[in-house]
Short mmCIF file of C-alpha atoms and ligand atoms in Angstrom, two decimals:
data_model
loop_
_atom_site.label_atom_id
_atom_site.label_comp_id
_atom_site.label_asym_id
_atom_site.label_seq_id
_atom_site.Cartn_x
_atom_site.Cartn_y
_atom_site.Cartn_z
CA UNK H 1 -5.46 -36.42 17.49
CA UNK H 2 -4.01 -32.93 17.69
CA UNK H 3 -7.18 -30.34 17.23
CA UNK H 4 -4.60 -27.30 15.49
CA UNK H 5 -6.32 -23.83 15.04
CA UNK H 6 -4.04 -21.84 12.50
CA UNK H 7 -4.32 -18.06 12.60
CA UNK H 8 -4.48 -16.15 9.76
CA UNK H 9 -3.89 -12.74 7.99
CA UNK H 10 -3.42 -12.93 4.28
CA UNK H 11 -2.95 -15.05 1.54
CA UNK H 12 -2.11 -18.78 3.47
CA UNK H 13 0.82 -19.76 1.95
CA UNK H 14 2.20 -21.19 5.34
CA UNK H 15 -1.65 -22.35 6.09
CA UNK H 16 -1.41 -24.39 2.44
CA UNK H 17 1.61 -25.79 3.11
CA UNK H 18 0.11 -27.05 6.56
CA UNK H 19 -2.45 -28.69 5.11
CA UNK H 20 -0.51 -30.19 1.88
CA UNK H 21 1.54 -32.39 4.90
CA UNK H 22 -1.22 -33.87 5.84
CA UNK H 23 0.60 -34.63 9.37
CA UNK H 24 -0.22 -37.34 10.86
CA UNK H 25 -2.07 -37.24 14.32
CA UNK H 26 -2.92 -33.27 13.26
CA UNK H 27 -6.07 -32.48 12.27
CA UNK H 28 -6.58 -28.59 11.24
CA UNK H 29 -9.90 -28.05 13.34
CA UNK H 30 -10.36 -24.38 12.49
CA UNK H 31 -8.63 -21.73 10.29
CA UNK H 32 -9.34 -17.77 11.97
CA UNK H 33 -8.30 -14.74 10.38
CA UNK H 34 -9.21 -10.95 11.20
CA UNK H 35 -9.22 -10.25 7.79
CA UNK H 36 -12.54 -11.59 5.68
CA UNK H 37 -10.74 -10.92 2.82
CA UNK H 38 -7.65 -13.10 3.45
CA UNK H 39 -7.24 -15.61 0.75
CA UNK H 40 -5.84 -18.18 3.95
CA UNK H 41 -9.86 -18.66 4.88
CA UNK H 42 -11.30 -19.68 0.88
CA UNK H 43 -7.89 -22.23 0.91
CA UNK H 44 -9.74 -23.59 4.14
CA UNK H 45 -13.22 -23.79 2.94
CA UNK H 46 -12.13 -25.23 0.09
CA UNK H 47 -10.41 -28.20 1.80
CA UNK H 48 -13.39 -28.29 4.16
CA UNK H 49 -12.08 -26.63 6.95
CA UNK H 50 -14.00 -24.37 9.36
CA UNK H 51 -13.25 -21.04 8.86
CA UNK H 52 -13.98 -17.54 10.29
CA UNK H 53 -13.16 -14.23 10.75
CA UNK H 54 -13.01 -13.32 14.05
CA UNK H 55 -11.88 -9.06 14.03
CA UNK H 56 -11.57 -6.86 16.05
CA UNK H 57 -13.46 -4.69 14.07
CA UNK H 58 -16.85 -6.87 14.88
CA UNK H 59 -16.29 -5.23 18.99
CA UNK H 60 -16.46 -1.98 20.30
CA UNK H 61 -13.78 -3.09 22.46
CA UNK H 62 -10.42 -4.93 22.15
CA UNK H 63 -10.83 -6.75 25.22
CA UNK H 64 -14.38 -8.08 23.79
CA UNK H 65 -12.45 -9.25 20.67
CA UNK H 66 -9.69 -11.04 22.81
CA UNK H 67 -12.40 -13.37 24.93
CA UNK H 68 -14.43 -14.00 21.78
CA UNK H 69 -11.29 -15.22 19.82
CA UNK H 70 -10.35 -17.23 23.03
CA UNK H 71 -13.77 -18.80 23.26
CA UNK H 72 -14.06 -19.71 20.07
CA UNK H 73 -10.46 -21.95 20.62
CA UNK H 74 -12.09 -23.32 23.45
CA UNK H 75 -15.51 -24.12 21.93
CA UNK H 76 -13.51 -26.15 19.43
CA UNK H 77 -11.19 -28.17 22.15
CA UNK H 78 -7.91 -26.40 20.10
CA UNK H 79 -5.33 -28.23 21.47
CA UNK H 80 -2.50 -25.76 19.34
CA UNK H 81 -2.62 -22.59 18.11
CA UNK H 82 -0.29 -21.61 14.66
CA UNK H 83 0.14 -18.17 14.06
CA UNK H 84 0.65 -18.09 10.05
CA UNK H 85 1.55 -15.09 9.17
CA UNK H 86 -1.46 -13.51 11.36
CA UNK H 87 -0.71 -10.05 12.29
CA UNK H 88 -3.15 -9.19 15.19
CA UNK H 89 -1.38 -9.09 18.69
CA UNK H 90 -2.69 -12.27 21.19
CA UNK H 91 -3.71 -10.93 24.37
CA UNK H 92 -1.94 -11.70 27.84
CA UNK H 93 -4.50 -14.20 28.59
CA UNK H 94 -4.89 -16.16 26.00
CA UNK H 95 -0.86 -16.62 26.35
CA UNK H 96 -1.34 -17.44 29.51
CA UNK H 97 -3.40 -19.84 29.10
CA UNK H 98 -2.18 -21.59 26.15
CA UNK H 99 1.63 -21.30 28.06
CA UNK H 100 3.82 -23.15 25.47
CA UNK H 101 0.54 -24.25 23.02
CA UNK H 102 1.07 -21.32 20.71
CA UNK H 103 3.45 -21.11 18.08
CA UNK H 104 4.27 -18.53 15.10
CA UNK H 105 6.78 -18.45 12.04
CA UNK H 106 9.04 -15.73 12.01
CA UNK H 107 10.44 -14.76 8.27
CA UNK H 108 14.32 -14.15 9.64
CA UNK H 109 16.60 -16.01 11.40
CA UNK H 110 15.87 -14.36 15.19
CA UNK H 111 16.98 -12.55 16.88
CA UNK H 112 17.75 -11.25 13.73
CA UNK H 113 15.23 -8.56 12.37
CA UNK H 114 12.20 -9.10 14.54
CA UNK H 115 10.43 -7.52 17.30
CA UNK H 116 8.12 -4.24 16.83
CA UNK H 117 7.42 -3.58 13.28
CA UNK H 118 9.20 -6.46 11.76
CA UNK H 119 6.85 -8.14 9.78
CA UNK H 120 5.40 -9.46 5.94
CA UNK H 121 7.82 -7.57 3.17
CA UNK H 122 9.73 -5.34 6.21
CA UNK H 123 11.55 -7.90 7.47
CA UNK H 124 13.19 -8.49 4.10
CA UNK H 125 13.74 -5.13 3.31
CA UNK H 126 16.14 -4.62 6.73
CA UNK H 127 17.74 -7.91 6.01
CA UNK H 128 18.70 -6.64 2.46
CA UNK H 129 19.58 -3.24 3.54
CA UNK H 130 21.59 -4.68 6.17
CA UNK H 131 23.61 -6.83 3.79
CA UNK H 132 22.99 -10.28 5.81
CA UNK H 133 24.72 -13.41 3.37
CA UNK H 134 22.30 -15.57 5.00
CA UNK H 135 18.97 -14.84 6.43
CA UNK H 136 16.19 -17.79 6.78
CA UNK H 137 12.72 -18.62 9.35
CA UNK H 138 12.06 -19.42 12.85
CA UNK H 139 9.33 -21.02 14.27
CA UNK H 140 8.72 -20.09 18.30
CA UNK H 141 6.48 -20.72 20.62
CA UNK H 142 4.88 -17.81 21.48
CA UNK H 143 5.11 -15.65 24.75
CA UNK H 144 4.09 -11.94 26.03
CA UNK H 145 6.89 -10.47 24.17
CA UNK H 146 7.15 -10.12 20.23
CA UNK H 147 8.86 -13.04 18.91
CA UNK H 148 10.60 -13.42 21.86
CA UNK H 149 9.31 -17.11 22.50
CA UNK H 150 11.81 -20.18 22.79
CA UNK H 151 12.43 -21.15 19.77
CA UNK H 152 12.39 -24.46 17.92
CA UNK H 153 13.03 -25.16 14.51
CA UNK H 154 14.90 -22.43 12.35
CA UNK H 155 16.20 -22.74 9.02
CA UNK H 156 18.84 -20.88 6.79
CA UNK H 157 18.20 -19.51 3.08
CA UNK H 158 21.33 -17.60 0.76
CA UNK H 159 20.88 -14.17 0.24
CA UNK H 160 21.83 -13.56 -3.45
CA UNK H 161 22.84 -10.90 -5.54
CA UNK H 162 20.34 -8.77 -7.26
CA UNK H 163 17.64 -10.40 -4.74
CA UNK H 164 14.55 -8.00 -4.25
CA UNK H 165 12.48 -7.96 -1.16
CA UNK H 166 9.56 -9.85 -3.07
CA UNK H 167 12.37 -12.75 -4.69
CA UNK H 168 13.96 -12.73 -1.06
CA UNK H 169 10.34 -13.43 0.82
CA UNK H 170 9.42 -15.98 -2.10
CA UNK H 171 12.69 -17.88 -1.56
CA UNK H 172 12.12 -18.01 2.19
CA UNK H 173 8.52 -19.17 2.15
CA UNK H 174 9.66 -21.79 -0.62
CA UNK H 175 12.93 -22.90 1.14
CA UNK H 176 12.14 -22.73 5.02
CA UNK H 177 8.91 -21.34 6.14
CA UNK H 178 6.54 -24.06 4.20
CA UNK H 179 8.99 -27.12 5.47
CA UNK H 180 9.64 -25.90 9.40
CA UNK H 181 5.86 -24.82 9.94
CA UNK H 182 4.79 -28.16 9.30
CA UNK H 183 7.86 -30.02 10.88
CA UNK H 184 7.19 -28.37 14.04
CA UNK H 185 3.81 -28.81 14.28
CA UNK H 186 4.75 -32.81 13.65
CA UNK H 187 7.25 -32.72 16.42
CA UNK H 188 5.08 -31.13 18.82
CA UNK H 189 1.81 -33.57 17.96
CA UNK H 190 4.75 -36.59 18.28
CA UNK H 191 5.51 -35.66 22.08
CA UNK H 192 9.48 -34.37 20.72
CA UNK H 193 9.19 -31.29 22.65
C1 GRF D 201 4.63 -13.74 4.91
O1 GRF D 201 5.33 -12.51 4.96
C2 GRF D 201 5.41 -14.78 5.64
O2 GRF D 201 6.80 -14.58 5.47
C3 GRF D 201 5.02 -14.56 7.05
O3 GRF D 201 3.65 -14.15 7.01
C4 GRF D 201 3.38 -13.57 5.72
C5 GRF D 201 2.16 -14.16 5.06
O4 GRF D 201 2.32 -15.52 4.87
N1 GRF D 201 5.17 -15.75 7.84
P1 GRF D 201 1.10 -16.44 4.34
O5 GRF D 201 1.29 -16.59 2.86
O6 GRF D 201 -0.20 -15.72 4.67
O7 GRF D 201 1.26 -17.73 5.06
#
């Protein structure tokens, strides 16, 4: 059984869909967020599943935040970490030592709008003001950079006319975040990569 720990920042969407593919061989050990006011950790306790809120808010130091974060993965044997829509940055050594066991979803088709300050609502915004026919989600695994990890599953959504940043992000969740979350998670728990 893959022990997953999915990270959290606000309202779980990608966390829901996560747990509504009930994927088999995963089992969603704990759901953290920095935020005890994200929706993501009452989704969790309502299905059951352990939830915290782990911020760095709670230490007078970052660094103090970091190990406590990366104990508590360890405490609970996580096996994969899912950064869903969790907007805190992961220190050097927790990527180092979860090399290639972290992954995120990215809301654009990278290296397309990412990086510094591409995240939530923005990264819409620049796609739109850019004029991009076709933007979409990537799922990566996660290294020191920002969403600069291989990547492994991305797919495409239509950018239509008249489409505001809220219908754009809606239609991306709906059409390609919520399916390739899930799918990767199910090819990584199968051994396909
Ligand atoms: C959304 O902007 C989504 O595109 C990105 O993270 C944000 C929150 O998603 N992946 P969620 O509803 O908390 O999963």
């Amino acid at each position: 059984m893959l022990k997953i720990a999915v990270l959290v920042s606000g309202g779980g969407t990608n966390l829901q869909a996560i747990m509504d593919a009930n994927i088999p061989g995963v089992k969603i050990e704990l759901v953290v967020s920095n935020n005890a006011n994200a929706y993501a950790l009452t989704r969790a306790k309502n299905a059951g599943i352990k939830a915290l809120c782990i911020s760095p808010k709670q230490y007078e130091r970052r660094e103090l935040f970091h190990e406590a974060l990366l104990a508590c993965l360890k405490e609970n044997d996580i096996a994969l970490v899912v950064l869903a829509g969790y907007l805190v940055n992961i220190s050097e050594q927790m990527v180092r030592e979860y090399k290639n066991r972290i992954i995120n979803i990215h809301p654009s088709l990278i290296p397309s709008f990412c990086g510094k300050g591409y995240y939530g609502l923005k990264v819409h915004e620049a796609a739109l003001a850019r004029g991009v026919k076709v933007t979409g989600a990537t799922v990566h695994f996660v290294d020191e950079g920002t969403d600069t990890g291989p990547i492994i599953l991305q797919k495409a959504v239509e950018v239509k006319a008249g489409d505001t940043p809220e219908i754009l992000q809606r239609r991306v969740m709906e059409e390609a975040e919520w399916k390739i979350l899930p799918q990767a998670i199910a090819m990584i728990a199968n051994g396909g990569i």
